[in-house]
Amino acid sequence: MKIDRHGQAKILTAEEIQFLFNEGATLNPPRDRALFAVMLYTACRVNEAVTLRIRDVLDRFGSVRSVVLFRKGNTKGKLATQSIPVLEDLRKYLTDYHPPKWANYLFPGRHGKGDITSDATR
């Protein structure tokens, strides 16, 4: 939503953020809360959040890591990474969410083929 801020998106108020966590109408509340929490607490974009792999957030025992690892490709084909510490509030939402056992992505698509699309997050 753009409102006369010279092309910048509207900034959510604390009340709007709380509404999204508590009452946002979704089909999968734990997943959607975890997705929104990842974006809120790491300041990443939707596309960065939906392309996270399970191993970037959870260890091999299923526990939340101390950092979220964002992988970024560059034009030379090399992989760059960025580690963002996991705050306790984010840890709570990630712990409450259990991705499907068959998934590679933290937020898999409906049919298990790749990540959830950024359009599906709207």
mmCIF file of C-alpha atoms in Angstrom:
data_model
loop_
_atom_site.group_PDB
_atom_site.id
_atom_site.type_symbol
_atom_site.label_atom_id
_atom_site.label_comp_id
_atom_site.label_asym_id
_atom_site.label_seq_id
_atom_site.Cartn_x
_atom_site.Cartn_y
_atom_site.Cartn_z
ATOM 1 C CA MET A 1 0.000 0.000 0.000
ATOM 2 C CA LYS A 2 1.519 3.312 -1.057
ATOM 3 C CA ILE A 3 0.255 6.547 0.460
ATOM 4 C CA ASP A 4 1.959 9.705 -0.697
ATOM 5 C CA ARG A 5 5.400 8.767 0.621
ATOM 6 C CA HIS A 6 7.189 9.212 -2.709
ATOM 7 C CA GLY A 7 6.912 5.570 -3.748
ATOM 8 C CA GLN A 8 7.739 4.050 -0.368
ATOM 9 C CA ALA A 9 5.474 1.461 1.215
ATOM 10 C CA LYS A 10 3.406 2.362 4.267
ATOM 11 C CA ILE A 11 5.063 1.654 7.611
ATOM 12 C CA LEU A 12 2.980 -0.528 9.909
ATOM 13 C CA THR A 13 2.068 0.752 13.356
ATOM 14 C CA ALA A 14 2.629 -1.350 16.479
ATOM 15 C CA GLU A 15 -1.119 -2.010 16.613
ATOM 16 C CA GLU A 16 -1.184 -3.230 12.994
ATOM 17 C CA ILE A 17 1.759 -5.550 13.656
ATOM 18 C CA GLN A 18 0.038 -6.959 16.748
ATOM 19 C CA PHE A 19 -3.158 -7.482 14.736
ATOM 20 C CA LEU A 20 -1.273 -9.459 12.085
ATOM 21 C CA PHE A 21 0.240 -11.745 14.727
ATOM 22 C CA ASN A 22 -2.935 -12.258 16.747
ATOM 23 C CA GLU A 23 -5.909 -11.975 14.419
ATOM 24 C CA GLY A 24 -4.706 -12.061 10.829
ATOM 25 C CA ALA A 25 -7.032 -14.437 8.969
ATOM 26 C CA THR A 26 -4.839 -17.171 7.524
ATOM 27 C CA LEU A 27 -5.142 -20.797 6.528
ATOM 28 C CA ASN A 28 -1.978 -21.801 8.399
ATOM 29 C CA PRO A 29 -1.509 -19.517 11.432
ATOM 30 C CA PRO A 30 1.769 -21.026 12.808
ATOM 31 C CA ARG A 31 3.425 -20.884 9.378
ATOM 32 C CA ASP A 32 2.190 -17.395 8.616
ATOM 33 C CA ARG A 33 3.187 -16.067 12.038
ATOM 34 C CA ALA A 34 6.655 -17.586 11.633
ATOM 35 C CA LEU A 35 6.978 -16.083 8.140
ATOM 36 C CA PHE A 36 5.888 -12.652 9.337
ATOM 37 C CA ALA A 37 8.187 -12.910 12.390
ATOM 38 C CA VAL A 38 11.184 -13.772 10.193
ATOM 39 C CA MET A 39 10.534 -10.667 8.096
ATOM 40 C CA LEU A 40 9.887 -8.446 11.123
ATOM 41 C CA TYR A 41 12.797 -9.540 13.333
ATOM 42 C CA THR A 42 15.435 -9.928 10.594
ATOM 43 C CA ALA A 43 14.337 -6.980 8.415
ATOM 44 C CA CYS A 44 14.402 -9.205 5.333
ATOM 45 C CA ARG A 45 12.154 -8.941 2.311
ATOM 46 C CA VAL A 46 9.396 -11.394 1.448
ATOM 47 C CA ASN A 47 11.454 -13.067 -1.273
ATOM 48 C CA GLU A 48 14.393 -13.549 1.111
ATOM 49 C CA ALA A 49 12.133 -15.100 3.759
ATOM 50 C CA VAL A 50 10.304 -17.511 1.448
ATOM 51 C CA THR A 51 13.559 -18.827 -0.036
ATOM 52 C CA LEU A 52 15.011 -19.822 3.347
ATOM 53 C CA ARG A 53 15.838 -23.490 3.575
ATOM 54 C CA ILE A 54 15.143 -25.443 6.746
ATOM 55 C CA ARG A 55 18.872 -25.945 7.354
ATOM 56 C CA ASP A 56 19.324 -22.135 7.299
ATOM 57 C CA VAL A 57 17.132 -21.816 10.405
ATOM 58 C CA LEU A 58 16.982 -25.203 12.165
ATOM 59 C CA ASP A 59 19.791 -27.565 13.155
ATOM 60 C CA ARG A 60 19.706 -31.292 12.360
ATOM 61 C CA PHE A 61 17.771 -31.965 15.573
ATOM 62 C CA GLY A 62 15.029 -29.483 14.634
ATOM 63 C CA SER A 63 16.082 -26.811 17.131
ATOM 64 C CA VAL A 64 16.227 -23.167 16.114
ATOM 65 C CA ARG A 65 19.794 -22.055 15.390
ATOM 66 C CA SER A 66 21.308 -18.978 17.042
ATOM 67 C CA VAL A 67 21.358 -17.209 13.653
ATOM 68 C CA VAL A 68 19.246 -17.192 10.491
ATOM 69 C CA LEU A 69 21.463 -17.729 7.465
ATOM 70 C CA PHE A 70 20.433 -15.812 4.340
ATOM 71 C CA ARG A 71 22.078 -17.050 1.124
ATOM 72 C CA LYS A 72 22.545 -14.614 -1.720
ATOM 73 C CA GLY A 73 23.941 -15.327 -5.158
ATOM 74 C CA ASN A 74 25.956 -12.791 -7.080
ATOM 75 C CA THR A 75 26.662 -12.237 -10.753
ATOM 76 C CA LYS A 76 29.870 -14.289 -10.716
ATOM 77 C CA GLY A 77 28.021 -17.417 -9.539
ATOM 78 C CA LYS A 78 29.491 -17.309 -6.042
ATOM 79 C CA LEU A 79 27.329 -17.615 -2.960
ATOM 80 C CA ALA A 80 27.394 -14.899 -0.319
ATOM 81 C CA THR A 81 25.750 -15.339 3.062
ATOM 82 C CA GLN A 82 24.466 -13.066 5.779
ATOM 83 C CA SER A 83 23.854 -14.227 9.361
ATOM 84 C CA ILE A 84 21.219 -12.480 11.467
ATOM 85 C CA PRO A 85 20.965 -13.320 15.201
ATOM 86 C CA VAL A 86 17.725 -14.943 16.336
ATOM 87 C CA LEU A 87 15.985 -12.872 19.012
ATOM 88 C CA GLU A 88 13.887 -14.673 21.628
ATOM 89 C CA ASP A 89 10.614 -13.377 20.149
ATOM 90 C CA LEU A 90 11.564 -14.812 16.755
ATOM 91 C CA ARG A 91 12.712 -18.074 18.371
ATOM 92 C CA LYS A 92 9.226 -18.480 19.909
ATOM 93 C CA TYR A 93 7.463 -18.188 16.542
ATOM 94 C CA LEU A 94 9.949 -20.496 14.813
ATOM 95 C CA THR A 95 9.633 -23.076 17.601
ATOM 96 C CA ASP A 96 5.825 -23.043 17.318
ATOM 97 C CA TYR A 97 6.016 -23.704 13.561
ATOM 98 C CA HIS A 98 6.848 -27.185 12.277
ATOM 99 C CA PRO A 99 7.654 -27.317 8.552
ATOM 100 C CA PRO A 100 6.590 -30.495 6.735
ATOM 101 C CA LYS A 101 9.079 -33.367 7.094
ATOM 102 C CA TRP A 102 9.408 -33.712 3.303
ATOM 103 C CA ALA A 103 10.244 -30.048 2.719
ATOM 104 C CA ASN A 104 13.621 -28.508 1.926
ATOM 105 C CA TYR A 105 12.304 -24.969 2.247
ATOM 106 C CA LEU A 106 11.208 -23.530 5.585
ATOM 107 C CA PHE A 107 8.051 -22.225 3.911
ATOM 108 C CA PRO A 108 7.339 -24.754 1.121
ATOM 109 C CA GLY A 109 4.898 -24.236 -1.716
ATOM 110 C CA ARG A 110 1.476 -25.849 -1.701
ATOM 111 C CA HIS A 111 2.508 -28.860 -3.768
ATOM 112 C CA GLY A 112 5.992 -29.263 -2.343
ATOM 113 C CA LYS A 113 7.750 -27.927 -5.411
ATOM 114 C CA GLY A 114 10.110 -25.245 -4.175
ATOM 115 C CA ASP A 115 9.365 -22.392 -1.832
ATOM 116 C CA ILE A 116 6.061 -20.612 -1.298
ATOM 117 C CA THR A 117 5.686 -17.838 -3.854
ATOM 118 C CA SER A 118 5.894 -14.251 -2.692
ATOM 119 C CA ASP A 119 2.481 -13.675 -4.331
ATOM 120 C CA ALA A 120 0.980 -16.311 -2.026
ATOM 121 C CA THR A 121 2.114 -14.321 1.013
ATOM 122 C CA ARG A 122 -0.154 -11.380 0.207
#
